[in-house]
PDB file of C-alpha atoms in Angstrom:
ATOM      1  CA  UNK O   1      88.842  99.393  96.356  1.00  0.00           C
ATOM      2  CA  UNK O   2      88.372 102.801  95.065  1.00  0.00           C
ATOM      3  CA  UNK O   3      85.612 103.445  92.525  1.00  0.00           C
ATOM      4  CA  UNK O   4      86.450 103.098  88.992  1.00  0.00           C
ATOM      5  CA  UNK O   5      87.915  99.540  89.273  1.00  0.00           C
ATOM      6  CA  UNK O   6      86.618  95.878  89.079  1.00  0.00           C
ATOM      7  CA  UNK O   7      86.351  94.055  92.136  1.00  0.00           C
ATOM      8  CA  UNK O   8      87.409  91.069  90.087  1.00  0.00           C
ATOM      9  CA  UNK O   9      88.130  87.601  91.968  1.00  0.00           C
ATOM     10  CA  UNK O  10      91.233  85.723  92.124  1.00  0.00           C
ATOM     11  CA  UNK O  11      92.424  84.446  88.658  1.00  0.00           C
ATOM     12  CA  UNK O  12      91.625  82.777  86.803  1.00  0.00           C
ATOM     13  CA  UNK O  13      88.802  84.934  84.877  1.00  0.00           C
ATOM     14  CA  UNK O  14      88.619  86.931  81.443  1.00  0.00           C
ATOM     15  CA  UNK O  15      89.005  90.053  80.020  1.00  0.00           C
ATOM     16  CA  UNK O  16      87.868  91.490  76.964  1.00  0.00           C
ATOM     17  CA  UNK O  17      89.795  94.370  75.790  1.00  0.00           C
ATOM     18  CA  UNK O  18      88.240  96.789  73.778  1.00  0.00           C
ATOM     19  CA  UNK O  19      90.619 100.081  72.231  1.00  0.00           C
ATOM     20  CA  UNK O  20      88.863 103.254  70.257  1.00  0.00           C
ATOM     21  CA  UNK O  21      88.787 106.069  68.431  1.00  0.00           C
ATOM     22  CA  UNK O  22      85.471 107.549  67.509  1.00  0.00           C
ATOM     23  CA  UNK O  23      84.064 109.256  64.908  1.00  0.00           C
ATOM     24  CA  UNK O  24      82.486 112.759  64.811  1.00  0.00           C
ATOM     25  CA  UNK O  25      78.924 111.411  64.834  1.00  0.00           C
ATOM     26  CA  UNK O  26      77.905 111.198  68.135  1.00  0.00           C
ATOM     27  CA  UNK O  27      74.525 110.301  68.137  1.00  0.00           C
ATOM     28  CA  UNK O  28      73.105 108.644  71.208  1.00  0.00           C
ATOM     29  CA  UNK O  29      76.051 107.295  71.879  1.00  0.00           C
ATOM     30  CA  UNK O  30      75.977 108.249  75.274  1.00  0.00           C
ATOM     31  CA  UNK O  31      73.059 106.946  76.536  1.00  0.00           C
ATOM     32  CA  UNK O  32      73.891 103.542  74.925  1.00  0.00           C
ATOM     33  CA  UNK O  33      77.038 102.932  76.461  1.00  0.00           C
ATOM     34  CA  UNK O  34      75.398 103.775  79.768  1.00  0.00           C
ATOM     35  CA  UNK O  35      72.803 101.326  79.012  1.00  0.00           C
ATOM     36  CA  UNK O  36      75.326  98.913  77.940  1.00  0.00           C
ATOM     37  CA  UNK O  37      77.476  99.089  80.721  1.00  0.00           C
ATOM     38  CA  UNK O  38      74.261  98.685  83.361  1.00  0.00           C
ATOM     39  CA  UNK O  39      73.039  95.758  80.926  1.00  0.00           C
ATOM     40  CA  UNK O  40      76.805  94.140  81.107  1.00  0.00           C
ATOM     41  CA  UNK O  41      76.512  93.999  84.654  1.00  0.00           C
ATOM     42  CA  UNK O  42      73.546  92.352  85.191  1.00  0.00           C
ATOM     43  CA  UNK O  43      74.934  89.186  83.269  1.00  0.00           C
ATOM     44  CA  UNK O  44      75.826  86.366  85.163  1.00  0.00           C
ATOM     45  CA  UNK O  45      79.186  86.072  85.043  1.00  0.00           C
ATOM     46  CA  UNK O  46      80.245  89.842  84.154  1.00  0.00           C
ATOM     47  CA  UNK O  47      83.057  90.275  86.951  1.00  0.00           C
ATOM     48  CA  UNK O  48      82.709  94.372  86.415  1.00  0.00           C
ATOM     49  CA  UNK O  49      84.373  96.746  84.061  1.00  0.00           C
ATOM     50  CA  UNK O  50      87.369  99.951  83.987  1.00  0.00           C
ATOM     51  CA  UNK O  51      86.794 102.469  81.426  1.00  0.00           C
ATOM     52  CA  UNK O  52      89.308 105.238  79.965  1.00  0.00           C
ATOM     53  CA  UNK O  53      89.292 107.742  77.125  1.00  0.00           C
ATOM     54  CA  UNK O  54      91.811 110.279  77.337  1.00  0.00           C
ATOM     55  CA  UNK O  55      91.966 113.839  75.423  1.00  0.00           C
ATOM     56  CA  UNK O  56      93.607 112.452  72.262  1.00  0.00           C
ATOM     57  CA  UNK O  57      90.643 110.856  71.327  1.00  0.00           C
ATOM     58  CA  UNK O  58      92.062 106.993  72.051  1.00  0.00           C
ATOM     59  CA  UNK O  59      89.384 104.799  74.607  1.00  0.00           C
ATOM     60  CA  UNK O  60      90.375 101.903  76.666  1.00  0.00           C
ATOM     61  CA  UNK O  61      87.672  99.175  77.783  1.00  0.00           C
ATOM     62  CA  UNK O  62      88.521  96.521  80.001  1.00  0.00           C
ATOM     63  CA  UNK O  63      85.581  94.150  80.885  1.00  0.00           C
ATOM     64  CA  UNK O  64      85.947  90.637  82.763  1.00  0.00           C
ATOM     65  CA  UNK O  65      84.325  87.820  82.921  1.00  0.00           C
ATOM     66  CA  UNK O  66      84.463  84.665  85.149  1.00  0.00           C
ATOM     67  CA  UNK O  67      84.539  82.091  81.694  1.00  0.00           C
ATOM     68  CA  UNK O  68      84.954  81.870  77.965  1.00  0.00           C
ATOM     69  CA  UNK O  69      80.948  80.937  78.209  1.00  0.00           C
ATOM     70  CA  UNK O  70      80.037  84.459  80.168  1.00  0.00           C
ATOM     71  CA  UNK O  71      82.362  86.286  77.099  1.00  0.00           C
ATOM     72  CA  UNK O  72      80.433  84.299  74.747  1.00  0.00           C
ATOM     73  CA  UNK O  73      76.443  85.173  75.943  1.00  0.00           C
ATOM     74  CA  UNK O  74      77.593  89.221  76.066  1.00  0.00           C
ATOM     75  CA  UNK O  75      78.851  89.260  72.824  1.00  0.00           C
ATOM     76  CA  UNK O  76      75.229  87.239  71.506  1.00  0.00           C
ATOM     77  CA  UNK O  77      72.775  89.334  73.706  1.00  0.00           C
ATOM     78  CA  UNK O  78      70.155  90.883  71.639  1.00  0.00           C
ATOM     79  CA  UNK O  79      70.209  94.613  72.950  1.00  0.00           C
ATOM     80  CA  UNK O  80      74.332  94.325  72.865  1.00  0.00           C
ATOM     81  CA  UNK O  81      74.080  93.130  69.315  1.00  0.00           C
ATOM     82  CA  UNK O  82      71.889  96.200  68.424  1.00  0.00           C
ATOM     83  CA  UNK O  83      74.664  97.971  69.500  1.00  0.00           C
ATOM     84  CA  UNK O  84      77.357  96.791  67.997  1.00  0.00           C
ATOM     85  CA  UNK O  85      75.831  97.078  65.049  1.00  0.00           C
ATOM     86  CA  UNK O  86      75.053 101.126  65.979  1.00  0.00           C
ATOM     87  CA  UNK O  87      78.893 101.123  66.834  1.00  0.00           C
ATOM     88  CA  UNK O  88      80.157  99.528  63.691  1.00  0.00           C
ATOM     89  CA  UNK O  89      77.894 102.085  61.453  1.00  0.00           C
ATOM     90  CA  UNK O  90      78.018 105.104  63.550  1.00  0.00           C
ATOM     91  CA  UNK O  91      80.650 105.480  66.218  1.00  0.00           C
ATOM     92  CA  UNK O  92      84.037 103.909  65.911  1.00  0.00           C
ATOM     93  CA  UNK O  93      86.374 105.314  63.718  1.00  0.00           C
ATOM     94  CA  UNK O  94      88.808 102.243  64.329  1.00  0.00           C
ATOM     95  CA  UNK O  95      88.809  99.940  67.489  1.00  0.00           C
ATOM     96  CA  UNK O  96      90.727  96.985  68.248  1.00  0.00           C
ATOM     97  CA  UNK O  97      89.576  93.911  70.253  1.00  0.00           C
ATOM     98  CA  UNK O  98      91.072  90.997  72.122  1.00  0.00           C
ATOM     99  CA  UNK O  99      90.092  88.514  73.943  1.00  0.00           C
ATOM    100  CA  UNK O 100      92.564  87.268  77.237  1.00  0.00           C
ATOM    101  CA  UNK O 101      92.678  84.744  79.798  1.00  0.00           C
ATOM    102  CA  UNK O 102      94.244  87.010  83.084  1.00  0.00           C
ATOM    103  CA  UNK O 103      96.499  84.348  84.463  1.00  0.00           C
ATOM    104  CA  UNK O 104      97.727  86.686  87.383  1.00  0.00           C
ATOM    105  CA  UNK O 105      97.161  89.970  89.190  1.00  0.00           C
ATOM    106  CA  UNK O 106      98.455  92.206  91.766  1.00  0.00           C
ATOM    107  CA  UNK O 107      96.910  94.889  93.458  1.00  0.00           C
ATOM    108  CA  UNK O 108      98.754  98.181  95.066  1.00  0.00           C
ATOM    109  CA  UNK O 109     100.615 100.576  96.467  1.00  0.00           C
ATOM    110  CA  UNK O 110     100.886  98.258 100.084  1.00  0.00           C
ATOM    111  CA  UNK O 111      99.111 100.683 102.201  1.00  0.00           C
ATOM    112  CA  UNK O 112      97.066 102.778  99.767  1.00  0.00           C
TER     113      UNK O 112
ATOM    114  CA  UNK W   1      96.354 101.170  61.616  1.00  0.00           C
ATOM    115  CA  UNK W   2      95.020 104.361  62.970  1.00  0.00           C
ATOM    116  CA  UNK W   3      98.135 105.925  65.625  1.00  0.00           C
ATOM    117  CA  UNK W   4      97.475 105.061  69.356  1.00  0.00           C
ATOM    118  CA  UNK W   5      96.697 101.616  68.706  1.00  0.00           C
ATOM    119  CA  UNK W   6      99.248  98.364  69.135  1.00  0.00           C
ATOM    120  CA  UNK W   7     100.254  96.688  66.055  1.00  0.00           C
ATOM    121  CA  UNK W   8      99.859  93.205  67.376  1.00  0.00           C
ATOM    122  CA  UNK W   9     100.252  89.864  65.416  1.00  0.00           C
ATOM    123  CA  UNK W  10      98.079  87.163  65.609  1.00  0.00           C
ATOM    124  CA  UNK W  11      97.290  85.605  69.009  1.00  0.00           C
ATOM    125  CA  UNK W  12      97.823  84.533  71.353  1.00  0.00           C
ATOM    126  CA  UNK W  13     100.887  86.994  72.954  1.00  0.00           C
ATOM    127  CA  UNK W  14     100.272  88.692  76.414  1.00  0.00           C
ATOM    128  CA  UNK W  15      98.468  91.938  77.839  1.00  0.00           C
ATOM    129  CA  UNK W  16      99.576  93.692  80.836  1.00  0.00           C
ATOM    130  CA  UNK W  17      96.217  95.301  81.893  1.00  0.00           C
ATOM    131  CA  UNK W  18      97.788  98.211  84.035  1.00  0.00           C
ATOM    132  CA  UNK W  19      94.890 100.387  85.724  1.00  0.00           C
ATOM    133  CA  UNK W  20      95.513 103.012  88.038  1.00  0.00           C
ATOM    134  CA  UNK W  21      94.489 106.232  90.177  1.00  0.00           C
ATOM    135  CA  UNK W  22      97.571 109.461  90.642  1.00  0.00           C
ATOM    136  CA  UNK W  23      98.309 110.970  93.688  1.00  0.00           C
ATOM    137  CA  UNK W  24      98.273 114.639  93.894  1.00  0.00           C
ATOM    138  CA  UNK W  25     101.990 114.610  93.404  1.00  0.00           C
ATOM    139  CA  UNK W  26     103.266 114.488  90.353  1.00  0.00           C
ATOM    140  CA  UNK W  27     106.984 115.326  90.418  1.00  0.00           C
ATOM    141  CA  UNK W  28     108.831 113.632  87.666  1.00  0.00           C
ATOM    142  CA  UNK W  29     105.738 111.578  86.643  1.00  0.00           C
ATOM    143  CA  UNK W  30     105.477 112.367  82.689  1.00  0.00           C
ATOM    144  CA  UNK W  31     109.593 112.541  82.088  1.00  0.00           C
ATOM    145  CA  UNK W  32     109.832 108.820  83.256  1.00  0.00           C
ATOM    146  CA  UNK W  33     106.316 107.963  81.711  1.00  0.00           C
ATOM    147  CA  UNK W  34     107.765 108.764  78.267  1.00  0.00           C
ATOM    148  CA  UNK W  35     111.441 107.402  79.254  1.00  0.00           C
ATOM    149  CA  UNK W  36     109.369 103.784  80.644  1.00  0.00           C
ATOM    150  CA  UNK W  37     107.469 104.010  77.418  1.00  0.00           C
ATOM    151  CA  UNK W  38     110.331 104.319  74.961  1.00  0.00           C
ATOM    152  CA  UNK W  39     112.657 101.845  76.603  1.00  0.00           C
ATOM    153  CA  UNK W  40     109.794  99.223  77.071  1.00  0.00           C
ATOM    154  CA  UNK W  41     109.422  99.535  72.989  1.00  0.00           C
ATOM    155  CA  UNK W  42     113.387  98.426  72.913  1.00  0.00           C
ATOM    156  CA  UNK W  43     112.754  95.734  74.756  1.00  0.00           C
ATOM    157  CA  UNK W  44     112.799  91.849  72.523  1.00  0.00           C
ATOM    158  CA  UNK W  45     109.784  90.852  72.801  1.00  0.00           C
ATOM    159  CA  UNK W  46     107.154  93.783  73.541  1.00  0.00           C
ATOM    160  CA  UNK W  47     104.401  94.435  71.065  1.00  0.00           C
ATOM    161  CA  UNK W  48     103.663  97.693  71.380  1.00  0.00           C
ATOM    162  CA  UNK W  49     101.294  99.545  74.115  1.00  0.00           C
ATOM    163  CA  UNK W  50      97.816 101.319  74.519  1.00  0.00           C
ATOM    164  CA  UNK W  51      97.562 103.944  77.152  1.00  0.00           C
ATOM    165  CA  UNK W  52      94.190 105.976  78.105  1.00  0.00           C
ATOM    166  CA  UNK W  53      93.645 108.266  81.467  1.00  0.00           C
ATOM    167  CA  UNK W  54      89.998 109.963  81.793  1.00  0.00           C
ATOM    168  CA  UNK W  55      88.952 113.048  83.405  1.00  0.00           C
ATOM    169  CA  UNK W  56      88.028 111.331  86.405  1.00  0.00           C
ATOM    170  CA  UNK W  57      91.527 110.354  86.893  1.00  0.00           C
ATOM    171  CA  UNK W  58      91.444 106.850  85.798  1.00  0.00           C
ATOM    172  CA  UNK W  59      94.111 105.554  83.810  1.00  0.00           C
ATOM    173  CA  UNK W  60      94.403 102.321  81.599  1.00  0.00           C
ATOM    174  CA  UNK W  61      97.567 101.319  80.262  1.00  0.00           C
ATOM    175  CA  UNK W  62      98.036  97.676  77.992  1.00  0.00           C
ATOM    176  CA  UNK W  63     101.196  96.968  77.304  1.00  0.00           C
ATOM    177  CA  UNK W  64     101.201  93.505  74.682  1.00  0.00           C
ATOM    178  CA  UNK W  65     104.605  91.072  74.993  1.00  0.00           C
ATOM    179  CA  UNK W  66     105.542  88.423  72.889  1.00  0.00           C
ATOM    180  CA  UNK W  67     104.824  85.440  75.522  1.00  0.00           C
ATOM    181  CA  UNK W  68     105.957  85.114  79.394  1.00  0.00           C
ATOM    182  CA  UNK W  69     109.778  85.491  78.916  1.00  0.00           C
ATOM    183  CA  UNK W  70     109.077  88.745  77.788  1.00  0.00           C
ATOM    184  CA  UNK W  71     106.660  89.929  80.168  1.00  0.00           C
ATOM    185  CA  UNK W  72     109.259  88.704  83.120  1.00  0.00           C
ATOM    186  CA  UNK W  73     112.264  90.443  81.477  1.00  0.00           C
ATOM    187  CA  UNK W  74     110.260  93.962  81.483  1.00  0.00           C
ATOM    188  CA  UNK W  75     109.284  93.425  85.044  1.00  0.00           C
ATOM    189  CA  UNK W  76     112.372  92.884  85.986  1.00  0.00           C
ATOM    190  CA  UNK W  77     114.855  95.683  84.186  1.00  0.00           C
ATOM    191  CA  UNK W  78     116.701  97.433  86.126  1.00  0.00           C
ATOM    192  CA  UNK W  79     115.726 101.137  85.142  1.00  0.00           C
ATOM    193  CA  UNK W  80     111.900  99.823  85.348  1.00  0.00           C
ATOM    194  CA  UNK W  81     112.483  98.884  88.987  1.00  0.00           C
ATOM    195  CA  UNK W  82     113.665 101.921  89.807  1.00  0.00           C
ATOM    196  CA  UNK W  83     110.608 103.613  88.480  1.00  0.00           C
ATOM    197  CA  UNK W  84     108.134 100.904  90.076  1.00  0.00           C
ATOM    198  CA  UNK W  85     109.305 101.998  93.107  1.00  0.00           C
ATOM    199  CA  UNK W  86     108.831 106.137  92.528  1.00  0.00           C
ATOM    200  CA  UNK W  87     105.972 104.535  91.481  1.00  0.00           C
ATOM    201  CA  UNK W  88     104.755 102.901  94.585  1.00  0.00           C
ATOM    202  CA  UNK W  89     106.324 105.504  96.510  1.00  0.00           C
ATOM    203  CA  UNK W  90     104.782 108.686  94.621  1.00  0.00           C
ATOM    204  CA  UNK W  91     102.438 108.725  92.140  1.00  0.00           C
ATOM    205  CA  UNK W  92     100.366 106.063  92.336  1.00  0.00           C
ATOM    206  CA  UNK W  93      97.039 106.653  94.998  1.00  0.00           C
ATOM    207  CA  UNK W  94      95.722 102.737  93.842  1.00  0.00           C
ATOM    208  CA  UNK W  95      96.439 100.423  91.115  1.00  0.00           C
ATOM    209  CA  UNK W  96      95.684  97.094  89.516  1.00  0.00           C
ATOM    210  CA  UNK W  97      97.884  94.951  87.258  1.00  0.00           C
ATOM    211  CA  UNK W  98      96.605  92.123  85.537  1.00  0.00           C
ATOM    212  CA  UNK W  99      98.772  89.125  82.941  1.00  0.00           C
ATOM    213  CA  UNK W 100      96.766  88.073  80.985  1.00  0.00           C
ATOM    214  CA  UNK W 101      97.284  85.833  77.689  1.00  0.00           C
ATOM    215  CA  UNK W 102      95.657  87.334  74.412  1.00  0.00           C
ATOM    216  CA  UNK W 103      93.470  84.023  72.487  1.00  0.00           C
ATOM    217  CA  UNK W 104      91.959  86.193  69.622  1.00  0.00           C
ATOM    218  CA  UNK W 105      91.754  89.503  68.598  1.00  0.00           C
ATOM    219  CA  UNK W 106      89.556  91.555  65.988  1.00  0.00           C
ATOM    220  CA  UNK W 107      89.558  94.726  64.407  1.00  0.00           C
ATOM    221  CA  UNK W 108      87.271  97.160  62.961  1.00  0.00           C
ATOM    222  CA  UNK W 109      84.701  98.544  61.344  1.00  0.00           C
ATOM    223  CA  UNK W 110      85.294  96.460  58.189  1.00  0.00           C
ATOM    224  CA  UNK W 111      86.591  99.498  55.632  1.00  0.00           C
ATOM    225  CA  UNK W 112      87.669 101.761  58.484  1.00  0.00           C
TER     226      UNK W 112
END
């Protein structure tokens, strides 16, 4: 698997789709969602994570988990709550997020 | 809703979490992109689509259907074939696709 995708197990599992723009006020906003993304890990039941932001501005999140339950304790964990809150005040401009059951998956090109 | 972002209606409806790394060549890639893009919108049943490739190369597309029929029907038109197989063939080094059915959704910041 090259780097930059979950190694995610056979279906079913969750993902939790998260879509962004940000604002201009960057403030540690870096370091957090480094710290967030080691912290996400470390939870039982995180399955990994793929993460996008292209030059328009527009960011794509995709993190899995193996239950509803796992979805459930990330989105209550203290230190993630702190920064949601930093992320509601601070640095989203807009973002959109769903919650999905993946029901089936393919990996590809054969050979590649 | 801020542009970039999917205009979905309420859950649940379907996400096709398409993540993938490009090959070096890139011959017709961004004509049938934007053609792929524009005919899945005509499609009955598709929602819209969120699309976000990094620096590093890594590229997120979700594409949001009505339910199953939907999904199926885009998978299997015949000018999308073709291009899943350029696809296969061409421009993508590795990829993962992932159906997945959409239970809730939220948006935000509250007054953003």
């Amino acid at each position: 698997m090259p780097s930059g995708f979950a190694k995610t197990p056979e279906p079913p599992y969750y993902a939790v789709i998260f879509t962004s723009t940000q604002t201009d006020d960057r403030r540690g906003y870096e370091a957090m969602a480094e710290a967030m993304m080691t912290l996400a890990h470390e939870q039982p039941g995180c399955l990994g994570a793929e993460s996008a932001r292209g030059a328009d501005g527009l960011g794509i999140t995709v993190s899995y988990f193996r239950d509803e339950d796992a979805v459930h304790a990330w989105k209550q964990h203290a230190r993630h709550l702190g920064a949601q809150t930093l992320g509601k005040e601070r640095w989203y401009a807009h973002y959109e997020l769903r919650v999905a059951k993946v029901e089936r998956a393919y990996s590809g090109p054969q050979g590649r």
